[in-house]
Amino acid sequence: MWNRRRAGPLSDRRESADQLDEEGARWAARMDRGLTKVEQAALDRWLEGDTRRLGALARARAAWFHAERASAIGGMPTSQTAIIAPNRRMALLGGGALAATVVAGVMGLSWRRPSSGSEASGIGEVRRVTLADGTVVTLDAASHLTTAIDHVQRVVSLLTGQAFFEVAHDPVRPFFVRAGAAVIRAIDSDFVVKLRPDATCAVLVRAGVVALTDGLAPLAAGRLLGAGWEATVATKGDQTVPQVTRLAPQSFDRLLAWREGQLSFAGDTLAEAAAEFERYNSAKIVVPDASLAAEPITGLFASNDPLGFARAIAVSLGARVTMRGDDIVIARVARGTT
């Protein structure tokens, strides 16, 4: 005698195509700002529950990618772009190639082993390192960062100093840099992140697009930065405030001069310049006079020659240089002396 097993309608047990796309869009939005460990585990379970979900996530990721590239046309920062569940026909036609790339990436999640680590550079040392995902990072002197790379996202935390990132292309795993109060998400880009002593974060984009966030929520202004733009992110009270500026082409070489062993200043105070030299040398530049320390400095100097810098500045500011042990002291010339 045959045993018949009754089954309910297929629609009762399986999500519709529209439901799949809506849920895929929700996961794409979560991945866009970074997943927690709990969310990552939930995503794994969701993907395992139905083979069609892989395609839904791929279409959603492709739609996110296209929308963010479009919203940064001309490199101008724009407001948050609204993203809705992707149209299936659009994803298969207009974004088919990218969707296929995303599918391939998601299918490869199982063999991408999680990795974490720490990279640091010493005083006067500029290091070039390659992360587990293929991203190349150039660490400025006296800089320190940590990495956490898994099959869902790539997160770098800049703890001190400055770094230049050449991000490896991966449409599935977003790349985040955390520095101070800011979180920078890379979208096929090369960019510099500098964490200043006051926890202010500066971001310079050389190529591609980056998105600025203050954790989970996008910043109200200047969210997307294209090539040629710089943003400074500071915390005022409970708010994260970005200041966005367009850079002249020649500014790039000046701001990246540290990679070639030079320090460039354009209106920085003498105190700020002295602090920068400390990251490259054991000798310390001391400026006892507060008004002298506040003088603006402009010029290009060898990072390994603090004494040469001090002497050049002393001439331009009418000051004098003396040695006090290993310290280089810049002081005003007393009245009545020559």
Short mmCIF file of C-alpha atoms in Angstrom, two decimals:
data_model
loop_
_atom_site.label_atom_id
_atom_site.label_comp_id
_atom_site.label_asym_id
_atom_site.label_seq_id
_atom_site.Cartn_x
_atom_site.Cartn_y
_atom_site.Cartn_z
CA MET A 1 0.00 0.00 0.00
CA TRP A 2 1.33 3.37 -1.01
CA ASN A 3 1.96 5.91 1.74
CA ARG A 4 0.95 9.31 0.48
CA ARG A 5 2.42 12.40 2.09
CA ARG A 6 0.32 15.50 1.77
CA ALA A 7 2.07 18.74 1.04
CA GLY A 8 0.62 22.18 1.20
CA PRO A 9 0.81 24.64 -1.70
CA LEU A 10 4.35 25.56 -2.69
CA SER A 11 3.58 29.22 -2.01
CA ASP A 12 2.86 28.38 1.62
CA ARG A 13 6.37 27.05 2.14
CA ARG A 14 8.50 29.16 -0.17
CA GLU A 15 8.93 32.89 -0.49
CA SER A 16 7.67 34.58 -3.62
CA ALA A 17 10.16 36.23 -5.99
CA ASP A 18 9.12 39.67 -4.73
CA GLN A 19 9.57 38.60 -1.11
CA LEU A 20 13.02 37.25 -1.91
CA ASP A 21 14.05 40.50 -3.56
CA GLU A 22 12.71 42.58 -0.68
CA GLU A 23 14.60 40.50 1.87
CA GLY A 24 17.73 40.58 -0.32
CA ALA A 25 17.50 44.38 -0.40
CA ARG A 26 17.25 44.47 3.40
CA TRP A 27 20.38 42.36 3.73
CA ALA A 28 22.19 44.51 1.17
CA ALA A 29 21.35 47.60 3.23
CA ARG A 30 22.70 45.95 6.38
CA MET A 31 25.89 44.87 4.61
CA ASP A 32 26.28 48.41 3.31
CA ARG A 33 26.82 49.78 6.81
CA GLY A 34 28.54 46.70 8.24
CA LEU A 35 27.20 43.59 9.95
CA THR A 36 27.45 42.67 13.59
CA LYS A 37 28.45 39.11 14.49
CA VAL A 38 24.83 38.28 15.25
CA GLU A 39 23.67 39.67 11.90
CA GLN A 40 26.45 37.82 10.10
CA ALA A 41 25.27 34.51 11.58
CA ALA A 42 21.68 35.36 10.64
CA LEU A 43 22.74 36.07 7.05
CA ASP A 44 24.49 32.71 6.85
CA ARG A 45 21.33 30.95 8.02
CA TRP A 46 19.17 32.91 5.58
CA LEU A 47 21.37 32.01 2.60
CA GLU A 48 21.37 28.34 3.57
CA GLY A 49 17.56 28.23 3.78
CA ASP A 50 16.82 28.61 0.05
CA THR A 51 19.16 28.46 -2.95
CA ARG A 52 17.25 31.31 -4.64
CA ARG A 53 18.28 33.72 -1.89
CA LEU A 54 21.80 33.85 -3.28
CA GLY A 55 20.53 35.41 -6.50
CA ALA A 56 18.30 37.85 -4.61
CA LEU A 57 21.24 39.07 -2.53
CA ALA A 58 23.41 39.37 -5.64
CA ARG A 59 20.80 41.49 -7.44
CA ALA A 60 20.42 43.72 -4.39
CA ARG A 61 24.18 44.20 -3.99
CA ALA A 62 24.44 45.07 -7.69
CA ALA A 63 21.67 47.66 -7.32
CA TRP A 64 23.43 49.21 -4.30
CA PHE A 65 26.70 49.42 -6.21
CA HIS A 66 25.14 51.09 -9.26
CA ALA A 67 23.15 53.56 -7.16
CA GLU A 68 26.15 54.67 -5.11
CA ARG A 69 28.35 55.11 -8.18
CA ALA A 70 25.61 57.16 -9.82
CA SER A 71 25.09 59.36 -6.76
CA ALA A 72 28.76 60.38 -6.81
CA ILE A 73 28.79 61.61 -10.42
CA GLY A 74 31.44 64.26 -10.85
CA GLY A 75 32.88 63.49 -7.44
CA MET A 76 30.39 65.80 -5.75
CA PRO A 77 29.24 64.77 -2.29
CA THR A 78 25.51 64.16 -2.23
CA SER A 79 22.82 63.32 0.23
CA GLN A 80 21.77 59.78 1.05
CA THR A 81 20.38 58.03 -2.03
CA ALA A 82 17.18 56.09 -1.42
CA ILE A 83 17.55 52.43 -2.40
CA ILE A 84 14.51 50.20 -2.86
CA ALA A 85 14.18 46.50 -3.62
CA PRO A 86 15.79 46.06 -7.06
CA ASN A 87 13.69 45.42 -10.12
CA ARG A 88 14.47 41.89 -11.29
CA ARG A 89 14.53 42.82 -14.97
CA MET A 90 16.87 45.77 -14.30
CA ALA A 91 19.26 43.59 -12.34
CA LEU A 92 19.32 40.92 -15.02
CA LEU A 93 19.71 43.35 -17.92
CA GLY A 94 21.33 46.59 -16.79
CA GLY A 95 23.33 45.11 -13.91
CA GLY A 96 23.70 41.56 -15.13
CA ALA A 97 27.48 41.51 -15.33
CA LEU A 98 27.90 42.97 -11.86
CA ALA A 99 25.20 40.69 -10.45
CA ALA A 100 27.04 37.70 -11.89
CA THR A 101 30.24 38.91 -10.23
CA VAL A 102 28.42 39.27 -6.91
CA VAL A 103 26.95 35.77 -7.23
CA ALA A 104 30.41 34.37 -7.82
CA GLY A 105 31.66 36.24 -4.78
CA VAL A 106 28.86 35.06 -2.53
CA MET A 107 29.33 31.46 -3.70
CA GLY A 108 32.93 31.76 -2.61
CA LEU A 109 32.09 32.82 0.93
CA SER A 110 32.68 29.38 2.34
CA TRP A 111 36.37 29.27 1.39
CA ARG A 112 37.24 32.76 2.54
CA ARG A 113 38.82 32.15 5.90
CA PRO A 114 38.38 34.89 8.52
CA SER A 115 41.59 36.64 9.48
CA SER A 116 42.60 39.33 11.93
CA GLY A 117 45.84 41.05 12.64
CA SER A 118 47.76 44.15 13.60
CA GLU A 119 50.19 46.30 11.62
CA ALA A 120 52.39 49.07 12.98
CA SER A 121 55.26 51.27 11.87
CA GLY A 122 58.01 52.71 14.02
CA ILE A 123 59.31 56.26 14.32
CA GLY A 124 60.57 57.35 10.91
CA GLU A 125 59.36 54.13 9.25
CA VAL A 126 56.97 54.11 6.28
CA ARG A 127 55.69 50.57 5.63
CA ARG A 128 53.80 49.04 2.72
CA VAL A 129 51.78 45.94 3.63
CA THR A 130 49.27 43.71 1.82
CA LEU A 131 46.22 42.59 3.78
CA ALA A 132 44.63 39.15 3.55
CA ASP A 133 42.06 40.37 0.99
CA GLY A 134 44.71 41.86 -1.32
CA THR A 135 44.26 45.47 -0.21
CA VAL A 136 47.57 47.36 -0.13
CA VAL A 137 48.15 49.71 2.80
CA THR A 138 50.99 52.21 3.11
CA LEU A 139 51.48 53.06 6.78
CA ASP A 140 52.93 56.44 7.67
CA ALA A 141 55.52 56.67 10.43
CA ALA A 142 54.40 55.88 14.00
CA SER A 143 51.06 54.48 12.82
CA HIS A 144 49.08 51.49 14.06
CA LEU A 145 46.04 49.67 12.74
CA THR A 146 44.18 46.41 13.30
CA THR A 147 42.31 44.29 10.77
CA ALA A 148 39.30 41.97 10.94
CA ILE A 149 38.49 40.34 7.60
CA ASP A 150 35.87 37.63 7.16
CA HIS A 151 33.51 36.34 4.47
CA VAL A 152 31.01 39.17 4.95
CA GLN A 153 33.03 42.35 5.51
CA ARG A 154 36.53 43.80 5.83
CA VAL A 155 37.16 46.15 8.75
CA VAL A 156 40.33 48.13 9.49
CA SER A 157 40.65 50.20 12.66
CA LEU A 158 43.21 53.00 12.47
CA LEU A 159 44.36 53.54 16.05
CA THR A 160 47.11 56.11 15.49
CA GLY A 161 48.76 57.91 12.61
CA GLN A 162 47.96 57.82 8.93
CA ALA A 163 47.54 55.26 6.16
CA PHE A 164 46.99 55.16 2.40
CA PHE A 165 44.58 52.44 1.25
CA GLU A 166 44.45 50.86 -2.21
CA VAL A 167 41.37 48.71 -1.74
CA ALA A 168 41.12 45.33 -3.47
CA HIS A 169 37.94 45.00 -5.52
CA ASP A 170 35.30 42.82 -3.87
CA PRO A 171 31.61 43.53 -4.64
CA VAL A 172 30.43 41.19 -1.88
CA ARG A 173 32.48 42.27 1.14
CA PRO A 174 32.39 46.02 1.90
CA PHE A 175 35.64 47.58 3.15
CA PHE A 176 35.43 49.78 6.26
CA VAL A 177 38.02 51.95 8.00
CA ARG A 178 37.23 53.09 11.54
CA ALA A 179 39.13 56.14 12.77
CA GLY A 180 38.06 58.27 15.70
CA ALA A 181 34.34 59.02 15.42
CA ALA A 182 34.21 58.26 11.71
CA VAL A 183 33.68 55.11 9.70
CA ILE A 184 34.76 55.21 6.06
CA ARG A 185 33.35 52.66 3.62
CA ALA A 186 35.29 52.22 0.41
CA ILE A 187 33.66 51.74 -2.97
CA ASP A 188 36.44 50.75 -5.38
CA SER A 189 38.75 53.49 -4.16
CA ASP A 190 42.21 54.70 -3.16
CA PHE A 191 42.21 57.06 -0.20
CA VAL A 192 44.13 58.37 2.80
CA VAL A 193 42.88 58.38 6.39
CA LYS A 194 44.67 60.40 9.06
CA LEU A 195 43.80 60.27 12.75
CA ARG A 196 45.00 63.42 14.50
CA PRO A 197 45.93 63.63 18.19
CA ASP A 198 42.61 65.33 19.00
CA ALA A 199 40.75 62.33 17.44
CA THR A 200 39.75 64.38 14.40
CA CYS A 201 39.75 62.22 11.28
CA ALA A 202 40.81 63.51 7.84
CA VAL A 203 39.93 61.60 4.65
CA LEU A 204 41.44 62.31 1.23
CA VAL A 205 40.12 60.46 -1.84
CA ARG A 206 42.55 59.96 -4.73
CA ALA A 207 40.39 57.62 -6.83
CA GLY A 208 36.93 56.10 -6.65
CA VAL A 209 34.30 56.87 -4.03
CA VAL A 210 34.08 56.57 -0.24
CA ALA A 211 31.06 56.89 2.03
CA LEU A 212 31.31 58.55 5.43
CA THR A 213 29.27 57.28 8.37
CA ASP A 214 29.32 57.73 12.13
CA GLY A 215 28.77 54.06 12.82
CA LEU A 216 25.43 52.75 11.64
CA ALA A 217 23.80 55.94 10.35
CA PRO A 218 25.08 57.98 7.39
CA LEU A 219 26.22 61.51 8.09
CA ALA A 220 23.68 64.18 7.27
CA ALA A 221 25.97 65.99 4.84
CA GLY A 222 28.89 65.04 2.65
CA ARG A 223 28.08 61.35 2.85
CA LEU A 224 29.70 60.41 -0.47
CA LEU A 225 33.15 61.66 -1.45
CA GLY A 226 34.54 61.30 -4.95
CA ALA A 227 38.10 61.65 -6.20
CA GLY A 228 39.60 65.04 -5.46
CA TRP A 229 37.65 65.67 -2.27
CA GLU A 230 38.75 65.84 1.34
CA ALA A 231 36.65 65.56 4.48
CA THR A 232 37.51 66.32 8.08
CA VAL A 233 35.30 64.56 10.62
CA ALA A 234 35.20 65.89 14.18
CA THR A 235 32.93 65.27 17.15
CA LYS A 236 31.06 68.20 18.67
CA GLY A 237 29.01 67.15 21.66
CA ASP A 238 26.94 64.16 20.58
CA GLN A 239 27.20 64.99 16.88
CA THR A 240 29.73 63.95 14.26
CA VAL A 241 30.37 66.93 12.01
CA PRO A 242 32.08 66.60 8.60
CA GLN A 243 33.70 69.50 6.74
CA VAL A 244 34.08 68.77 3.03
CA THR A 245 36.39 70.63 0.64
CA ARG A 246 37.43 70.32 -3.00
CA LEU A 247 41.20 69.99 -3.46
CA ALA A 248 43.32 71.50 -6.19
CA PRO A 249 45.19 68.88 -8.27
CA GLN A 250 48.57 69.99 -6.90
CA SER A 251 47.34 69.41 -3.36
CA PHE A 252 47.45 65.64 -3.82
CA ASP A 253 51.22 65.50 -4.21
CA ARG A 254 51.63 67.78 -1.20
CA LEU A 255 49.33 65.75 1.04
CA LEU A 256 50.91 62.45 -0.02
CA ALA A 257 54.50 63.69 0.23
CA TRP A 258 55.04 61.64 3.40
CA ARG A 259 55.24 58.51 1.24
CA GLU A 260 58.38 59.98 -0.35
CA GLY A 261 60.05 61.01 2.91
CA GLN A 262 58.89 64.62 2.91
CA LEU A 263 56.57 66.67 5.08
CA SER A 264 54.43 69.35 3.53
CA PHE A 265 52.78 72.16 5.48
CA ALA A 266 50.32 74.75 4.23
CA GLY A 267 49.26 77.03 7.05
CA ASP A 268 49.86 74.48 9.82
CA THR A 269 51.06 75.99 13.07
CA LEU A 270 54.68 75.59 14.14
CA ALA A 271 53.46 73.47 17.06
CA GLU A 272 51.61 71.14 14.69
CA ALA A 273 54.65 70.88 12.43
CA ALA A 274 56.89 70.11 15.41
CA ALA A 275 54.52 67.32 16.50
CA GLU A 276 54.59 65.88 12.99
CA PHE A 277 58.40 65.77 12.98
CA GLU A 278 58.31 63.79 16.24
CA ARG A 279 56.73 60.89 14.36
CA TYR A 280 59.84 60.61 12.20
CA ASN A 281 62.69 61.44 14.56
CA SER A 282 63.94 60.79 18.08
CA ALA A 283 64.97 64.43 18.37
CA LYS A 284 62.16 66.65 19.63
CA ILE A 285 61.46 70.19 18.46
CA VAL A 286 60.53 72.40 21.41
CA VAL A 287 58.86 75.81 21.04
CA PRO A 288 58.47 77.39 24.52
CA ASP A 289 56.81 80.61 23.33
CA ALA A 290 53.08 80.09 22.72
CA SER A 291 52.78 82.91 20.21
CA LEU A 292 55.73 81.55 18.23
CA ALA A 293 54.24 78.05 18.35
CA ALA A 294 51.05 79.44 16.80
CA GLU A 295 52.85 80.91 13.77
CA PRO A 296 51.68 79.40 10.44
CA ILE A 297 54.18 77.30 8.49
CA THR A 298 54.25 76.67 4.75
CA GLY A 299 56.79 74.62 2.83
CA LEU A 300 58.15 71.18 1.94
CA PHE A 301 60.79 69.67 4.24
CA ALA A 302 62.73 66.41 4.55
CA SER A 303 61.07 64.36 7.28
CA ASN A 304 64.44 63.09 8.59
CA ASP A 305 66.00 66.54 9.05
CA PRO A 306 64.30 68.30 11.98
CA LEU A 307 67.35 70.50 12.61
CA GLY A 308 67.32 71.74 9.02
CA PHE A 309 63.61 72.48 9.36
CA ALA A 310 64.16 74.35 12.63
CA ARG A 311 66.93 76.50 11.17
CA ALA A 312 64.89 77.39 8.09
CA ILE A 313 61.88 78.34 10.21
CA ALA A 314 64.02 80.35 12.62
CA VAL A 315 65.34 82.47 9.76
CA SER A 316 61.86 83.15 8.39
CA LEU A 317 60.37 83.98 11.80
CA GLY A 318 63.25 85.94 13.27
CA ALA A 319 63.96 83.28 15.88
CA ARG A 320 67.02 81.29 16.88
CA VAL A 321 67.81 77.60 17.32
CA THR A 322 69.70 76.09 20.24
CA MET A 323 70.31 72.50 21.32
CA ARG A 324 69.27 71.28 24.76
CA GLY A 325 70.47 67.70 24.94
CA ASP A 326 68.64 65.95 22.10
CA ASP A 327 65.96 68.64 21.99
CA ILE A 328 65.93 71.30 19.27
CA VAL A 329 64.70 74.54 20.80
CA ILE A 330 63.23 77.32 18.66
CA ALA A 331 62.92 80.58 20.60
CA ARG A 332 62.35 84.20 19.80
CA VAL A 333 65.40 86.45 19.74
CA ALA A 334 65.38 88.65 22.84
CA ARG A 335 65.11 92.37 22.17
CA GLY A 336 68.44 94.14 22.14
CA THR A 337 70.36 91.01 21.04
CA THR A 338 71.78 90.27 17.62
#
